[in-house]
Amino acid sequence: MKNTNYLLTHDSFQKLVKDLADQESERIFCKHSLQHFIDVARICYIHCLEDQIPVDKDLVYVTALLHDLGRSLSGTDGKDHHLHSQEIAQSFLQEMNFNPEQQALILQAISQHRHTQEIATDPFARAFQLADKEARLCFQCPAYDLCYWPEERKNQVLKY
């Protein structure tokens, strides 16, 4: 988990996480915190083990840590957060020990995680997409009735 721990201690990463927390401090809906990132990583890794998707745990965690960082920039230029997150990820990945194929896998999962109506075709990207949704505990959310998610999308039970 060398890359994961490198990222967690990186000053720029910590600043982006703090900026996102500050930006969402008044948000009543699900937040995009470090806890969310870790929850997504753990659930995604379970999916990868269950479905025998051959990816390194470090790759899963780095993908999860980077996937929503673009939310701190969304709204500034009309670009969706997953595109900003992909750009942020590219800059961090240059400093890490992933080969080009692994970097492409990370960037693909980040770019496709938001579109649950468009099912990702790559097994890892699909596992990541599912994990991002399944990480939400809708059934216990105090803002459940105000949430814009349709009822069929809300998690009514714990899966992982």
PDB file of N, CA and C in Angstrom, residues 16-90:
ATOM      1  N   LEU A  16      -6.691  19.171  -0.576  1.00  0.00           N
ATOM      2  CA  LEU A  16      -7.905  18.928  -1.358  1.00  0.00           C
ATOM      3  C   LEU A  16      -8.999  18.293  -0.502  1.00  0.00           C
ATOM      4  N   VAL A  17      -8.633  17.361   0.356  1.00  0.00           N
ATOM      5  CA  VAL A  17      -9.610  16.722   1.248  1.00  0.00           C
ATOM      6  C   VAL A  17     -10.185  17.762   2.210  1.00  0.00           C
ATOM      7  N   LYS A  18      -9.327  18.619   2.758  1.00  0.00           N
ATOM      8  CA  LYS A  18      -9.793  19.666   3.669  1.00  0.00           C
ATOM      9  C   LYS A  18     -10.683  20.664   2.936  1.00  0.00           C
ATOM     10  N   ASP A  19     -10.278  21.071   1.741  1.00  0.00           N
ATOM     11  CA  ASP A  19     -11.095  22.007   0.952  1.00  0.00           C
ATOM     12  C   ASP A  19     -12.480  21.421   0.676  1.00  0.00           C
ATOM     13  N   LEU A  20     -12.517  20.149   0.361  1.00  0.00           N
ATOM     14  CA  LEU A  20     -13.793  19.483   0.092  1.00  0.00           C
ATOM     15  C   LEU A  20     -14.646  19.427   1.358  1.00  0.00           C
ATOM     16  N   ALA A  21     -14.026  19.118   2.491  1.00  0.00           N
ATOM     17  CA  ALA A  21     -14.757  19.087   3.765  1.00  0.00           C
ATOM     18  C   ALA A  21     -15.311  20.468   4.099  1.00  0.00           C
ATOM     19  N   ASP A  22     -14.519  21.496   3.896  1.00  0.00           N
ATOM     20  CA  ASP A  22     -14.982  22.865   4.147  1.00  0.00           C
ATOM     21  C   ASP A  22     -16.140  23.221   3.220  1.00  0.00           C
ATOM     22  N   GLN A  23     -16.016  22.859   1.966  1.00  0.00           N
ATOM     23  CA  GLN A  23     -17.053  23.163   0.975  1.00  0.00           C
ATOM     24  C   GLN A  23     -18.364  22.450   1.309  1.00  0.00           C
ATOM     25  N   GLU A  24     -18.268  21.253   1.867  1.00  0.00           N
ATOM     26  CA  GLU A  24     -19.465  20.462   2.162  1.00  0.00           C
ATOM     27  C   GLU A  24     -19.898  20.561   3.626  1.00  0.00           C
ATOM     28  N   SER A  25     -19.346  21.480   4.373  1.00  0.00           N
ATOM     29  CA  SER A  25     -19.621  21.549   5.813  1.00  0.00           C
ATOM     30  C   SER A  25     -21.105  21.748   6.130  1.00  0.00           C
ATOM     31  N   GLU A  26     -21.831  22.425   5.275  1.00  0.00           N
ATOM     32  CA  GLU A  26     -23.259  22.660   5.494  1.00  0.00           C
ATOM     33  C   GLU A  26     -24.139  21.688   4.716  1.00  0.00           C
ATOM     34  N   ARG A  27     -23.542  20.797   3.992  1.00  0.00           N
ATOM     35  CA  ARG A  27     -24.290  19.840   3.163  1.00  0.00           C
ATOM     36  C   ARG A  27     -25.051  18.864   4.060  1.00  0.00           C
ATOM     37  N   ILE A  28     -26.332  18.669   3.788  1.00  0.00           N
ATOM     38  CA  ILE A  28     -27.125  17.734   4.591  1.00  0.00           C
ATOM     39  C   ILE A  28     -27.124  16.330   4.001  1.00  0.00           C
ATOM     40  N   PHE A  29     -26.730  16.231   2.744  1.00  0.00           N
ATOM     41  CA  PHE A  29     -26.697  14.924   2.082  1.00  0.00           C
ATOM     42  C   PHE A  29     -25.343  14.256   2.323  1.00  0.00           C
ATOM     43  N   CYS A  30     -25.161  13.104   1.738  1.00  0.00           N
ATOM     44  CA  CYS A  30     -23.909  12.357   1.882  1.00  0.00           C
ATOM     45  C   CYS A  30     -22.721  13.251   1.557  1.00  0.00           C
ATOM     46  N   LYS A  31     -21.723  13.149   2.406  1.00  0.00           N
ATOM     47  CA  LYS A  31     -20.510  13.933   2.177  1.00  0.00           C
ATOM     48  C   LYS A  31     -19.473  13.084   1.464  1.00  0.00           C
ATOM     49  N   HIS A  32     -18.507  13.746   0.894  1.00  0.00           N
ATOM     50  CA  HIS A  32     -17.439  13.090   0.136  1.00  0.00           C
ATOM     51  C   HIS A  32     -16.147  13.250   0.927  1.00  0.00           C
ATOM     52  N   SER A  33     -16.107  12.533   2.016  1.00  0.00           N
ATOM     53  CA  SER A  33     -15.031  12.640   2.989  1.00  0.00           C
ATOM     54  C   SER A  33     -14.024  11.511   2.823  1.00  0.00           C
ATOM     55  N   LEU A  34     -12.964  11.598   3.606  1.00  0.00           N
ATOM     56  CA  LEU A  34     -11.980  10.520   3.619  1.00  0.00           C
ATOM     57  C   LEU A  34     -12.653   9.206   4.011  1.00  0.00           C
ATOM     58  N   GLN A  35     -13.620   9.265   4.917  1.00  0.00           N
ATOM     59  CA  GLN A  35     -14.342   8.047   5.302  1.00  0.00           C
ATOM     60  C   GLN A  35     -15.074   7.444   4.105  1.00  0.00           C
ATOM     61  N   HIS A  36     -15.695   8.281   3.297  1.00  0.00           N
ATOM     62  CA  HIS A  36     -16.360   7.778   2.084  1.00  0.00           C
ATOM     63  C   HIS A  36     -15.341   7.119   1.160  1.00  0.00           C
ATOM     64  N   PHE A  37     -14.206   7.760   0.977  1.00  0.00           N
ATOM     65  CA  PHE A  37     -13.178   7.197   0.092  1.00  0.00           C
ATOM     66  C   PHE A  37     -12.736   5.815   0.568  1.00  0.00           C
ATOM     67  N   ILE A  38     -12.518   5.682   1.871  1.00  0.00           N
ATOM     68  CA  ILE A  38     -12.071   4.400   2.439  1.00  0.00           C
ATOM     69  C   ILE A  38     -13.182   3.360   2.336  1.00  0.00           C
ATOM     70  N   ASP A  39     -14.426   3.766   2.594  1.00  0.00           N
ATOM     71  CA  ASP A  39     -15.556   2.836   2.448  1.00  0.00           C
ATOM     72  C   ASP A  39     -15.643   2.306   1.019  1.00  0.00           C
ATOM     73  N   VAL A  40     -15.505   3.195   0.054  1.00  0.00           N
ATOM     74  CA  VAL A  40     -15.551   2.785  -1.354  1.00  0.00           C
ATOM     75  C   VAL A  40     -14.418   1.806  -1.651  1.00  0.00           C
ATOM     76  N   ALA A  41     -13.228   2.101  -1.167  1.00  0.00           N
ATOM     77  CA  ALA A  41     -12.080   1.213  -1.413  1.00  0.00           C
ATOM     78  C   ALA A  41     -12.331  -0.177  -0.850  1.00  0.00           C
ATOM     79  N   ARG A  42     -12.809  -0.244   0.371  1.00  0.00           N
ATOM     80  CA  ARG A  42     -13.024  -1.550   1.007  1.00  0.00           C
ATOM     81  C   ARG A  42     -14.102  -2.353   0.284  1.00  0.00           C
ATOM     82  N   ILE A  43     -15.192  -1.704  -0.064  1.00  0.00           N
ATOM     83  CA  ILE A  43     -16.270  -2.407  -0.770  1.00  0.00           C
ATOM     84  C   ILE A  43     -15.799  -2.839  -2.158  1.00  0.00           C
ATOM     85  N   CYS A  44     -15.090  -1.971  -2.839  1.00  0.00           N
ATOM     86  CA  CYS A  44     -14.575  -2.320  -4.165  1.00  0.00           C
ATOM     87  C   CYS A  44     -13.617  -3.505  -4.070  1.00  0.00           C
ATOM     88  N   TYR A  45     -12.773  -3.515  -3.067  1.00  0.00           N
ATOM     89  CA  TYR A  45     -11.821  -4.620  -2.925  1.00  0.00           C
ATOM     90  C   TYR A  45     -12.558  -5.934  -2.665  1.00  0.00           C
ATOM     91  N   ILE A  46     -13.626  -5.878  -1.891  1.00  0.00           N
ATOM     92  CA  ILE A  46     -14.448  -7.078  -1.675  1.00  0.00           C
ATOM     93  C   ILE A  46     -15.016  -7.564  -3.009  1.00  0.00           C
ATOM     94  N   HIS A  47     -15.566  -6.643  -3.801  1.00  0.00           N
ATOM     95  CA  HIS A  47     -16.083  -7.016  -5.130  1.00  0.00           C
ATOM     96  C   HIS A  47     -14.989  -7.667  -5.974  1.00  0.00           C
ATOM     97  N   CYS A  48     -13.811  -7.081  -5.959  1.00  0.00           N
ATOM     98  CA  CYS A  48     -12.707  -7.623  -6.765  1.00  0.00           C
ATOM     99  C   CYS A  48     -12.330  -9.029  -6.311  1.00  0.00           C
ATOM    100  N   LEU A  49     -12.312  -9.258  -5.007  1.00  0.00           N
ATOM    101  CA  LEU A  49     -12.008 -10.597  -4.500  1.00  0.00           C
ATOM    102  C   LEU A  49     -13.111 -11.580  -4.873  1.00  0.00           C
ATOM    103  N   GLU A  50     -14.358 -11.181  -4.654  1.00  0.00           N
ATOM    104  CA  GLU A  50     -15.484 -12.075  -4.944  1.00  0.00           C
ATOM    105  C   GLU A  50     -15.587 -12.408  -6.434  1.00  0.00           C
ATOM    106  N   ASP A  51     -15.323 -11.420  -7.264  1.00  0.00           N
ATOM    107  CA  ASP A  51     -15.463 -11.604  -8.713  1.00  0.00           C
ATOM    108  C   ASP A  51     -14.148 -11.985  -9.397  1.00  0.00           C
ATOM    109  N   GLN A  52     -13.136 -12.214  -8.589  1.00  0.00           N
ATOM    110  CA  GLN A  52     -11.810 -12.616  -9.080  1.00  0.00           C
ATOM    111  C   GLN A  52     -11.273 -11.648 -10.138  1.00  0.00           C
ATOM    112  N   ILE A  53     -11.385 -10.370  -9.823  1.00  0.00           N
ATOM    113  CA  ILE A  53     -10.834  -9.322 -10.683  1.00  0.00           C
ATOM    114  C   ILE A  53      -9.395  -9.091 -10.223  1.00  0.00           C
ATOM    115  N   PRO A  54      -8.434  -9.349 -11.080  1.00  0.00           N
ATOM    116  CA  PRO A  54      -7.029  -9.300 -10.661  1.00  0.00           C
ATOM    117  C   PRO A  54      -6.452  -7.882 -10.595  1.00  0.00           C
ATOM    118  N   VAL A  55      -6.764  -7.181  -9.508  1.00  0.00           N
ATOM    119  CA  VAL A  55      -6.184  -5.854  -9.301  1.00  0.00           C
ATOM    120  C   VAL A  55      -5.519  -5.805  -7.931  1.00  0.00           C
ATOM    121  N   ASP A  56      -4.500  -5.005  -7.849  1.00  0.00           N
ATOM    122  CA  ASP A  56      -3.755  -4.818  -6.618  1.00  0.00           C
ATOM    123  C   ASP A  56      -4.554  -3.959  -5.637  1.00  0.00           C
ATOM    124  N   LYS A  57      -4.486  -4.307  -4.373  1.00  0.00           N
ATOM    125  CA  LYS A  57      -5.205  -3.553  -3.341  1.00  0.00           C
ATOM    126  C   LYS A  57      -4.788  -2.082  -3.340  1.00  0.00           C
ATOM    127  N   ASP A  58      -3.520  -1.813  -3.527  1.00  0.00           N
ATOM    128  CA  ASP A  58      -3.020  -0.440  -3.566  1.00  0.00           C
ATOM    129  C   ASP A  58      -3.707   0.359  -4.673  1.00  0.00           C
ATOM    130  N   LEU A  59      -3.909  -0.252  -5.824  1.00  0.00           N
ATOM    131  CA  LEU A  59      -4.583   0.396  -6.944  1.00  0.00           C
ATOM    132  C   LEU A  59      -6.032   0.732  -6.581  1.00  0.00           C
ATOM    133  N   VAL A  60      -6.704  -0.178  -5.916  1.00  0.00           N
ATOM    134  CA  VAL A  60      -8.096   0.043  -5.503  1.00  0.00           C
ATOM    135  C   VAL A  60      -8.177   1.241  -4.556  1.00  0.00           C
ATOM    136  N   TYR A  61      -7.308   1.275  -3.554  1.00  0.00           N
ATOM    137  CA  TYR A  61      -7.350   2.352  -2.567  1.00  0.00           C
ATOM    138  C   TYR A  61      -6.988   3.706  -3.179  1.00  0.00           C
ATOM    139  N   VAL A  62      -5.988   3.740  -4.035  1.00  0.00           N
ATOM    140  CA  VAL A  62      -5.619   5.004  -4.679  1.00  0.00           C
ATOM    141  C   VAL A  62      -6.776   5.515  -5.539  1.00  0.00           C
ATOM    142  N   THR A  63      -7.421   4.629  -6.266  1.00  0.00           N
ATOM    143  CA  THR A  63      -8.574   5.024  -7.081  1.00  0.00           C
ATOM    144  C   THR A  63      -9.652   5.650  -6.201  1.00  0.00           C
ATOM    145  N   ALA A  64      -9.947   5.005  -5.095  1.00  0.00           N
ATOM    146  CA  ALA A  64     -10.985   5.506  -4.188  1.00  0.00           C
ATOM    147  C   ALA A  64     -10.595   6.846  -3.567  1.00  0.00           C
ATOM    148  N   LEU A  65      -9.346   6.994  -3.196  1.00  0.00           N
ATOM    149  CA  LEU A  65      -8.907   8.252  -2.583  1.00  0.00           C
ATOM    150  C   LEU A  65      -8.986   9.427  -3.553  1.00  0.00           C
ATOM    151  N   LEU A  66      -8.856   9.150  -4.826  1.00  0.00           N
ATOM    152  CA  LEU A  66      -8.829  10.221  -5.830  1.00  0.00           C
ATOM    153  C   LEU A  66     -10.175  10.494  -6.504  1.00  0.00           C
ATOM    154  N   HIS A  67     -11.119   9.576  -6.400  1.00  0.00           N
ATOM    155  CA  HIS A  67     -12.282   9.613  -7.294  1.00  0.00           C
ATOM    156  C   HIS A  67     -13.228  10.795  -7.131  1.00  0.00           C
ATOM    157  N   ASP A  68     -13.291  11.414  -5.969  1.00  0.00           N
ATOM    158  CA  ASP A  68     -14.224  12.528  -5.760  1.00  0.00           C
ATOM    159  C   ASP A  68     -13.535  13.854  -5.459  1.00  0.00           C
ATOM    160  N   LEU A  69     -12.222  13.904  -5.541  1.00  0.00           N
ATOM    161  CA  LEU A  69     -11.519  15.148  -5.208  1.00  0.00           C
ATOM    162  C   LEU A  69     -11.917  16.304  -6.112  1.00  0.00           C
ATOM    163  N   GLY A  70     -12.349  16.020  -7.310  1.00  0.00           N
ATOM    164  CA  GLY A  70     -12.767  17.066  -8.241  1.00  0.00           C
ATOM    165  C   GLY A  70     -14.026  17.796  -7.821  1.00  0.00           C
ATOM    166  N   ARG A  71     -14.717  17.285  -6.820  1.00  0.00           N
ATOM    167  CA  ARG A  71     -15.916  17.972  -6.322  1.00  0.00           C
ATOM    168  C   ARG A  71     -15.574  19.357  -5.789  1.00  0.00           C
ATOM    169  N   SER A  72     -14.366  19.525  -5.284  1.00  0.00           N
ATOM    170  CA  SER A  72     -13.979  20.840  -4.761  1.00  0.00           C
ATOM    171  C   SER A  72     -13.841  21.872  -5.880  1.00  0.00           C
ATOM    172  N   LEU A  73     -13.733  21.414  -7.127  1.00  0.00           N
ATOM    173  CA  LEU A  73     -13.612  22.319  -8.276  1.00  0.00           C
ATOM    174  C   LEU A  73     -14.884  22.403  -9.103  1.00  0.00           C
ATOM    175  N   SER A  74     -15.806  21.477  -8.904  1.00  0.00           N
ATOM    176  CA  SER A  74     -17.039  21.464  -9.697  1.00  0.00           C
ATOM    177  C   SER A  74     -17.826  22.742  -9.466  1.00  0.00           C
ATOM    178  N   GLY A  75     -18.437  23.194 -10.510  1.00  0.00           N
ATOM    179  CA  GLY A  75     -19.217  24.419 -10.416  1.00  0.00           C
ATOM    180  C   GLY A  75     -18.413  25.652 -10.782  1.00  0.00           C
ATOM    181  N   THR A  76     -17.094  25.501 -10.848  1.00  0.00           N
ATOM    182  CA  THR A  76     -16.266  26.657 -11.196  1.00  0.00           C
ATOM    183  C   THR A  76     -16.201  26.880 -12.696  1.00  0.00           C
ATOM    184  N   ASP A  77     -16.427  25.810 -13.462  1.00  0.00           N
ATOM    185  CA  ASP A  77     -16.316  25.942 -14.918  1.00  0.00           C
ATOM    186  C   ASP A  77     -17.348  25.112 -15.678  1.00  0.00           C
ATOM    187  N   GLY A  78     -18.323  24.573 -14.977  1.00  0.00           N
ATOM    188  CA  GLY A  78     -19.358  23.784 -15.623  1.00  0.00           C
ATOM    189  C   GLY A  78     -18.980  22.340 -15.893  1.00  0.00           C
ATOM    190  N   LYS A  79     -17.772  21.962 -15.547  1.00  0.00           N
ATOM    191  CA  LYS A  79     -17.297  20.596 -15.786  1.00  0.00           C
ATOM    192  C   LYS A  79     -17.718  19.703 -14.617  1.00  0.00           C
ATOM    193  N   ASP A  80     -18.139  18.478 -14.918  1.00  0.00           N
ATOM    194  CA  ASP A  80     -18.552  17.537 -13.878  1.00  0.00           C
ATOM    195  C   ASP A  80     -17.366  17.103 -13.023  1.00  0.00           C
ATOM    196  N   HIS A  81     -17.679  16.725 -11.784  1.00  0.00           N
ATOM    197  CA  HIS A  81     -16.614  16.423 -10.824  1.00  0.00           C
ATOM    198  C   HIS A  81     -15.742  15.249 -11.239  1.00  0.00           C
ATOM    199  N   HIS A  82     -16.312  14.270 -11.919  1.00  0.00           N
ATOM    200  CA  HIS A  82     -15.497  13.109 -12.289  1.00  0.00           C
ATOM    201  C   HIS A  82     -14.409  13.489 -13.296  1.00  0.00           C
ATOM    202  N   LEU A  83     -14.660  14.502 -14.105  1.00  0.00           N
ATOM    203  CA  LEU A  83     -13.641  14.965 -15.051  1.00  0.00           C
ATOM    204  C   LEU A  83     -12.534  15.734 -14.335  1.00  0.00           C
ATOM    205  N   HIS A  84     -12.937  16.576 -13.372  1.00  0.00           N
ATOM    206  CA  HIS A  84     -11.932  17.252 -12.544  1.00  0.00           C
ATOM    207  C   HIS A  84     -11.124  16.225 -11.749  1.00  0.00           C
ATOM    208  N   SER A  85     -11.806  15.232 -11.210  1.00  0.00           N
ATOM    209  CA  SER A  85     -11.122  14.198 -10.425  1.00  0.00           C
ATOM    210  C   SER A  85     -10.109  13.454 -11.281  1.00  0.00           C
ATOM    211  N   GLN A  86     -10.463  13.191 -12.502  1.00  0.00           N
ATOM    212  CA  GLN A  86      -9.557  12.498 -13.423  1.00  0.00           C
ATOM    213  C   GLN A  86      -8.293  13.338 -13.662  1.00  0.00           C
ATOM    214  N   GLU A  87      -8.455  14.636 -13.835  1.00  0.00           N
ATOM    215  CA  GLU A  87      -7.301  15.521 -14.034  1.00  0.00           C
ATOM    216  C   GLU A  87      -6.415  15.564 -12.792  1.00  0.00           C
ATOM    217  N   ILE A  88      -7.049  15.654 -11.630  1.00  0.00           N
ATOM    218  CA  ILE A  88      -6.291  15.647 -10.376  1.00  0.00           C
ATOM    219  C   ILE A  88      -5.536  14.329 -10.236  1.00  0.00           C
ATOM    220  N   ALA A  89      -6.210  13.241 -10.537  1.00  0.00           N
ATOM    221  CA  ALA A  89      -5.591  11.914 -10.436  1.00  0.00           C
ATOM    222  C   ALA A  89      -4.374  11.809 -11.349  1.00  0.00           C
ATOM    223  N   GLN A  90      -4.484  12.325 -12.559  1.00  0.00           N
ATOM    224  CA  GLN A  90      -3.357  12.261 -13.495  1.00  0.00           C
ATOM    225  C   GLN A  90      -2.111  12.916 -12.913  1.00  0.00           C
TER     226      GLN A  90
END
